[in-house]
């Protein structure tokens, strides 16, 4: 639902953050491979500027991404040289993969259950799904009361993420995967190789 100017700004942020996001997502993909070494093909939902796809190819995997921001998709194709398709992934899309990933995506969609089920439908046998979202636990719930008023107190911890429309606790995400048929799930936070902080991407790897 974003207008063209907002889409341009979103892409500009990704492009300007390339030197940070590319090594972070490369590290994330490496950690995923240590947990699911059988992965040969990768499908990313909301691939942005193509950094995760590039990491996948660096480690010898075949990767395809779907991205509805035309500026980001074009950058991914032209500059990252990856297979980024500017279109919506749906049930009729004839693609399947060993790993289906959504990094910073499910918090933006109004029906994350349907989106997760769509991802599940694109898995090959013994495939895995990886989802990374900003987790929002019970102790932070009061902040949601003031999210619509930037002048309110306490301050909104989502002041820089006002386009997040669905919030997840870790338990909620684990239950989502379980209810969609995952036989196991593994939570981990990827190592931050840029800032040497405690971690970068928090997420769950679901096995089917």
Short mmCIF file of C-alpha atoms in Angstrom, two decimals:
data_model
loop_
_atom_site.label_atom_id
_atom_site.label_comp_id
_atom_site.label_asym_id
_atom_site.label_seq_id
_atom_site.Cartn_x
_atom_site.Cartn_y
_atom_site.Cartn_z
CA UNK A 1 0.00 0.00 0.00
CA UNK A 2 3.03 2.33 0.01
CA UNK A 3 3.23 5.09 -2.58
CA UNK A 4 6.12 5.43 -5.01
CA UNK A 5 8.04 7.89 -2.86
CA UNK A 6 7.87 5.58 0.17
CA UNK A 7 9.04 2.66 -1.95
CA UNK A 8 11.99 4.72 -3.17
CA UNK A 9 12.92 5.66 0.40
CA UNK A 10 12.65 2.03 1.53
CA UNK A 11 15.00 0.97 -1.23
CA UNK A 12 17.36 3.86 -0.54
CA UNK A 13 17.72 2.64 3.04
CA UNK A 14 18.58 -0.88 1.83
CA UNK A 15 21.10 0.35 -0.72
CA UNK A 16 22.82 2.66 1.75
CA UNK A 17 22.97 -0.18 4.29
CA UNK A 18 24.55 -2.67 1.87
CA UNK A 19 27.93 -2.76 3.64
CA UNK A 20 26.17 -3.72 6.86
CA UNK A 21 23.30 -5.91 5.66
CA UNK A 22 25.28 -8.04 3.19
CA UNK A 23 27.75 -9.44 5.75
CA UNK A 24 24.98 -9.84 8.34
CA UNK A 25 22.81 -11.84 5.95
CA UNK A 26 25.80 -13.82 4.71
CA UNK A 27 26.50 -14.84 8.31
CA UNK A 28 22.82 -15.69 8.78
CA UNK A 29 22.81 -17.94 5.73
CA UNK A 30 25.97 -19.69 6.90
CA UNK A 31 24.32 -20.39 10.26
CA UNK A 32 21.23 -21.73 8.51
CA UNK A 33 23.41 -24.10 6.48
CA UNK A 34 24.99 -25.47 9.64
CA UNK A 35 21.49 -26.34 10.83
CA UNK A 36 20.11 -27.53 7.48
CA UNK A 37 23.08 -28.64 5.35
CA UNK A 38 20.82 -30.48 2.90
CA UNK A 39 19.50 -27.19 1.51
CA UNK A 40 20.32 -26.80 -2.19
CA UNK A 41 17.58 -24.40 -3.34
CA UNK A 42 16.41 -21.20 -1.67
CA UNK A 43 13.24 -19.14 -2.04
CA UNK A 44 13.02 -15.77 -0.29
CA UNK A 45 9.76 -13.95 0.25
CA UNK A 46 10.37 -10.19 0.30
CA UNK A 47 13.99 -10.37 -0.89
CA UNK A 48 14.58 -6.60 -0.79
CA UNK A 49 17.84 -5.62 -2.47
CA UNK A 50 18.95 -9.24 -2.81
CA UNK A 51 21.57 -9.59 -0.07
CA UNK A 52 20.31 -12.93 1.28
CA UNK A 53 20.00 -14.28 -2.27
CA UNK A 54 23.58 -13.23 -2.97
CA UNK A 55 24.76 -14.99 0.18
CA UNK A 56 22.89 -18.12 -0.88
CA UNK A 57 24.65 -18.14 -4.24
CA UNK A 58 28.02 -17.44 -2.59
CA UNK A 59 27.61 -20.73 -0.74
CA UNK A 60 26.76 -22.56 -3.93
CA UNK A 61 22.98 -22.64 -3.65
CA UNK A 62 20.37 -21.77 -6.25
CA UNK A 63 18.21 -18.86 -5.08
CA UNK A 64 15.06 -17.06 -6.23
CA UNK A 65 13.46 -14.06 -4.57
CA UNK A 66 10.10 -12.29 -4.79
CA UNK A 67 9.86 -8.58 -4.01
CA UNK A 68 7.01 -6.12 -4.59
CA UNK A 69 9.20 -3.01 -4.34
CA UNK A 70 10.25 -2.42 -7.98
CA UNK A 71 13.26 -0.27 -7.04
CA UNK A 72 14.67 -2.91 -4.69
CA UNK A 73 13.98 -5.74 -7.13
CA UNK A 74 15.71 -3.86 -9.96
CA UNK A 75 18.74 -3.18 -7.76
CA UNK A 76 18.90 -6.85 -6.79
CA UNK A 77 18.93 -7.90 -10.43
CA UNK A 78 21.19 -5.17 -11.82
CA UNK A 79 23.72 -4.75 -9.00
CA UNK A 80 23.60 -7.96 -6.97
CA UNK A 81 23.08 -10.09 -10.12
CA UNK A 82 20.51 -12.36 -8.47
CA UNK A 83 17.14 -13.74 -9.58
CA UNK A 84 14.78 -11.23 -7.97
CA UNK A 85 11.28 -11.14 -9.41
CA UNK A 86 9.08 -8.10 -8.96
CA UNK A 87 5.79 -9.87 -8.39
CA UNK A 88 3.67 -11.40 -5.67
CA UNK A 89 4.29 -15.01 -4.74
CA UNK A 90 1.00 -16.94 -4.69
CA UNK A 91 -0.25 -20.52 -4.65
CA UNK A 92 -0.15 -20.70 -8.45
CA UNK A 93 3.51 -19.68 -8.69
CA UNK A 94 5.34 -22.81 -9.95
CA UNK A 95 8.35 -22.75 -7.64
CA UNK A 96 9.56 -24.95 -4.77
CA UNK A 97 12.68 -24.92 -2.63
CA UNK A 98 14.46 -26.68 0.22
CA UNK A 99 14.57 -23.44 2.23
CA UNK A 100 11.86 -20.78 2.18
CA UNK A 101 12.86 -17.63 4.06
CA UNK A 102 11.10 -14.46 5.17
CA UNK A 103 13.38 -11.93 6.88
CA UNK A 104 11.59 -8.90 8.27
CA UNK A 105 8.43 -9.66 6.30
CA UNK A 106 5.69 -11.22 8.44
CA UNK A 107 5.39 -8.14 10.66
CA UNK A 108 4.28 -6.19 7.57
CA UNK A 109 1.45 -8.47 6.40
CA UNK A 110 -2.14 -8.45 7.70
CA UNK A 111 -2.53 -12.25 7.63
CA UNK A 112 0.74 -13.93 8.70
CA UNK A 113 -0.96 -17.33 9.00
CA UNK A 114 -1.92 -17.29 5.33
CA UNK A 115 1.57 -16.08 4.41
CA UNK A 116 3.18 -18.87 6.42
CA UNK A 117 0.89 -21.43 4.79
CA UNK A 118 1.89 -20.05 1.40
CA UNK A 119 5.55 -20.52 2.33
CA UNK A 120 4.76 -24.06 3.49
CA UNK A 121 3.20 -24.85 0.11
CA UNK A 122 6.48 -23.98 -1.63
CA UNK A 123 8.62 -26.45 0.33
CA UNK A 124 10.20 -29.52 -1.14
CA UNK A 125 10.06 -32.73 0.95
CA UNK A 126 12.06 -32.37 4.19
CA UNK A 127 12.23 -28.63 3.58
CA UNK A 128 12.72 -25.88 6.15
CA UNK A 129 11.22 -22.44 6.70
CA UNK A 130 13.15 -19.60 8.32
CA UNK A 131 11.31 -16.58 9.72
CA UNK A 132 12.93 -13.57 11.34
CA UNK A 133 10.73 -10.94 12.99
CA UNK A 134 11.24 -8.39 15.78
CA UNK A 135 9.87 -10.20 18.82
CA UNK A 136 7.57 -8.21 21.06
CA UNK A 137 7.17 -9.84 24.45
CA UNK A 138 4.62 -9.26 27.23
CA UNK A 139 6.72 -6.73 29.14
CA UNK A 140 6.59 -4.40 26.11
CA UNK A 141 2.84 -4.61 25.49
CA UNK A 142 2.09 -1.26 27.23
CA UNK A 143 3.98 0.53 24.47
CA UNK A 144 1.30 -0.53 22.00
CA UNK A 145 -1.23 1.61 23.88
CA UNK A 146 0.60 4.77 22.81
CA UNK A 147 1.84 3.69 19.39
CA UNK A 148 -0.62 5.95 17.56
CA UNK A 149 0.45 9.06 19.48
CA UNK A 150 4.13 10.05 19.06
CA UNK A 151 3.79 12.61 21.86
CA UNK A 152 2.50 10.09 24.39
CA UNK A 153 4.39 8.62 27.31
CA UNK A 154 5.91 6.07 27.61
CA UNK A 155 7.65 6.56 24.27
CA UNK A 156 6.76 4.15 21.51
CA UNK A 157 9.60 1.62 21.05
CA UNK A 158 8.39 1.20 17.46
CA UNK A 159 8.93 4.87 16.60
CA UNK A 160 11.13 3.89 13.62
CA UNK A 161 9.00 0.92 12.56
CA UNK A 162 5.56 2.42 12.15
CA UNK A 163 4.76 0.12 9.22
CA UNK A 164 4.76 -2.99 11.42
CA UNK A 165 1.13 -4.09 11.59
CA UNK A 166 1.51 -7.53 13.20
CA UNK A 167 3.53 -8.17 16.37
CA UNK A 168 4.93 -11.52 17.46
CA UNK A 169 6.07 -13.06 20.68
CA UNK A 170 8.47 -15.97 20.34
CA UNK A 171 5.81 -18.32 21.71
CA UNK A 172 3.29 -17.00 19.18
CA UNK A 173 5.63 -17.62 16.26
CA UNK A 174 6.49 -21.12 17.50
CA UNK A 175 2.78 -21.95 17.80
CA UNK A 176 2.17 -20.59 14.30
CA UNK A 177 4.71 -23.03 12.88
CA UNK A 178 3.40 -25.90 14.97
CA UNK A 179 -0.18 -25.28 13.87
CA UNK A 180 0.96 -25.22 10.24
CA UNK A 181 2.55 -28.65 10.51
CA UNK A 182 6.18 -28.07 11.53
CA UNK A 183 7.64 -31.21 13.12
CA UNK A 184 10.26 -29.18 15.01
CA UNK A 185 11.46 -25.62 15.48
CA UNK A 186 14.72 -24.00 16.54
CA UNK A 187 15.11 -20.44 17.77
CA UNK A 188 18.46 -18.68 17.43
CA UNK A 189 19.89 -15.20 16.99
CA UNK A 190 22.47 -14.83 14.24
CA UNK A 191 25.91 -13.50 15.17
CA UNK A 192 26.42 -9.80 14.46
CA UNK A 193 29.68 -9.88 12.50
CA UNK A 194 29.61 -6.12 11.83
CA UNK A 195 29.07 -4.47 15.20
CA UNK A 196 30.18 -7.41 17.37
CA UNK A 197 26.96 -6.98 19.33
CA UNK A 198 25.07 -9.87 20.98
CA UNK A 199 23.19 -10.62 17.76
CA UNK A 200 21.55 -9.41 14.58
CA UNK A 201 18.65 -11.47 13.21
CA UNK A 202 16.43 -13.25 15.77
CA UNK A 203 14.37 -15.98 14.17
CA UNK A 204 13.07 -19.52 14.05
CA UNK A 205 13.98 -22.40 11.74
CA UNK A 206 11.01 -24.72 11.20
CA UNK A 207 11.51 -28.27 9.91
CA UNK A 208 8.81 -30.06 7.94
#
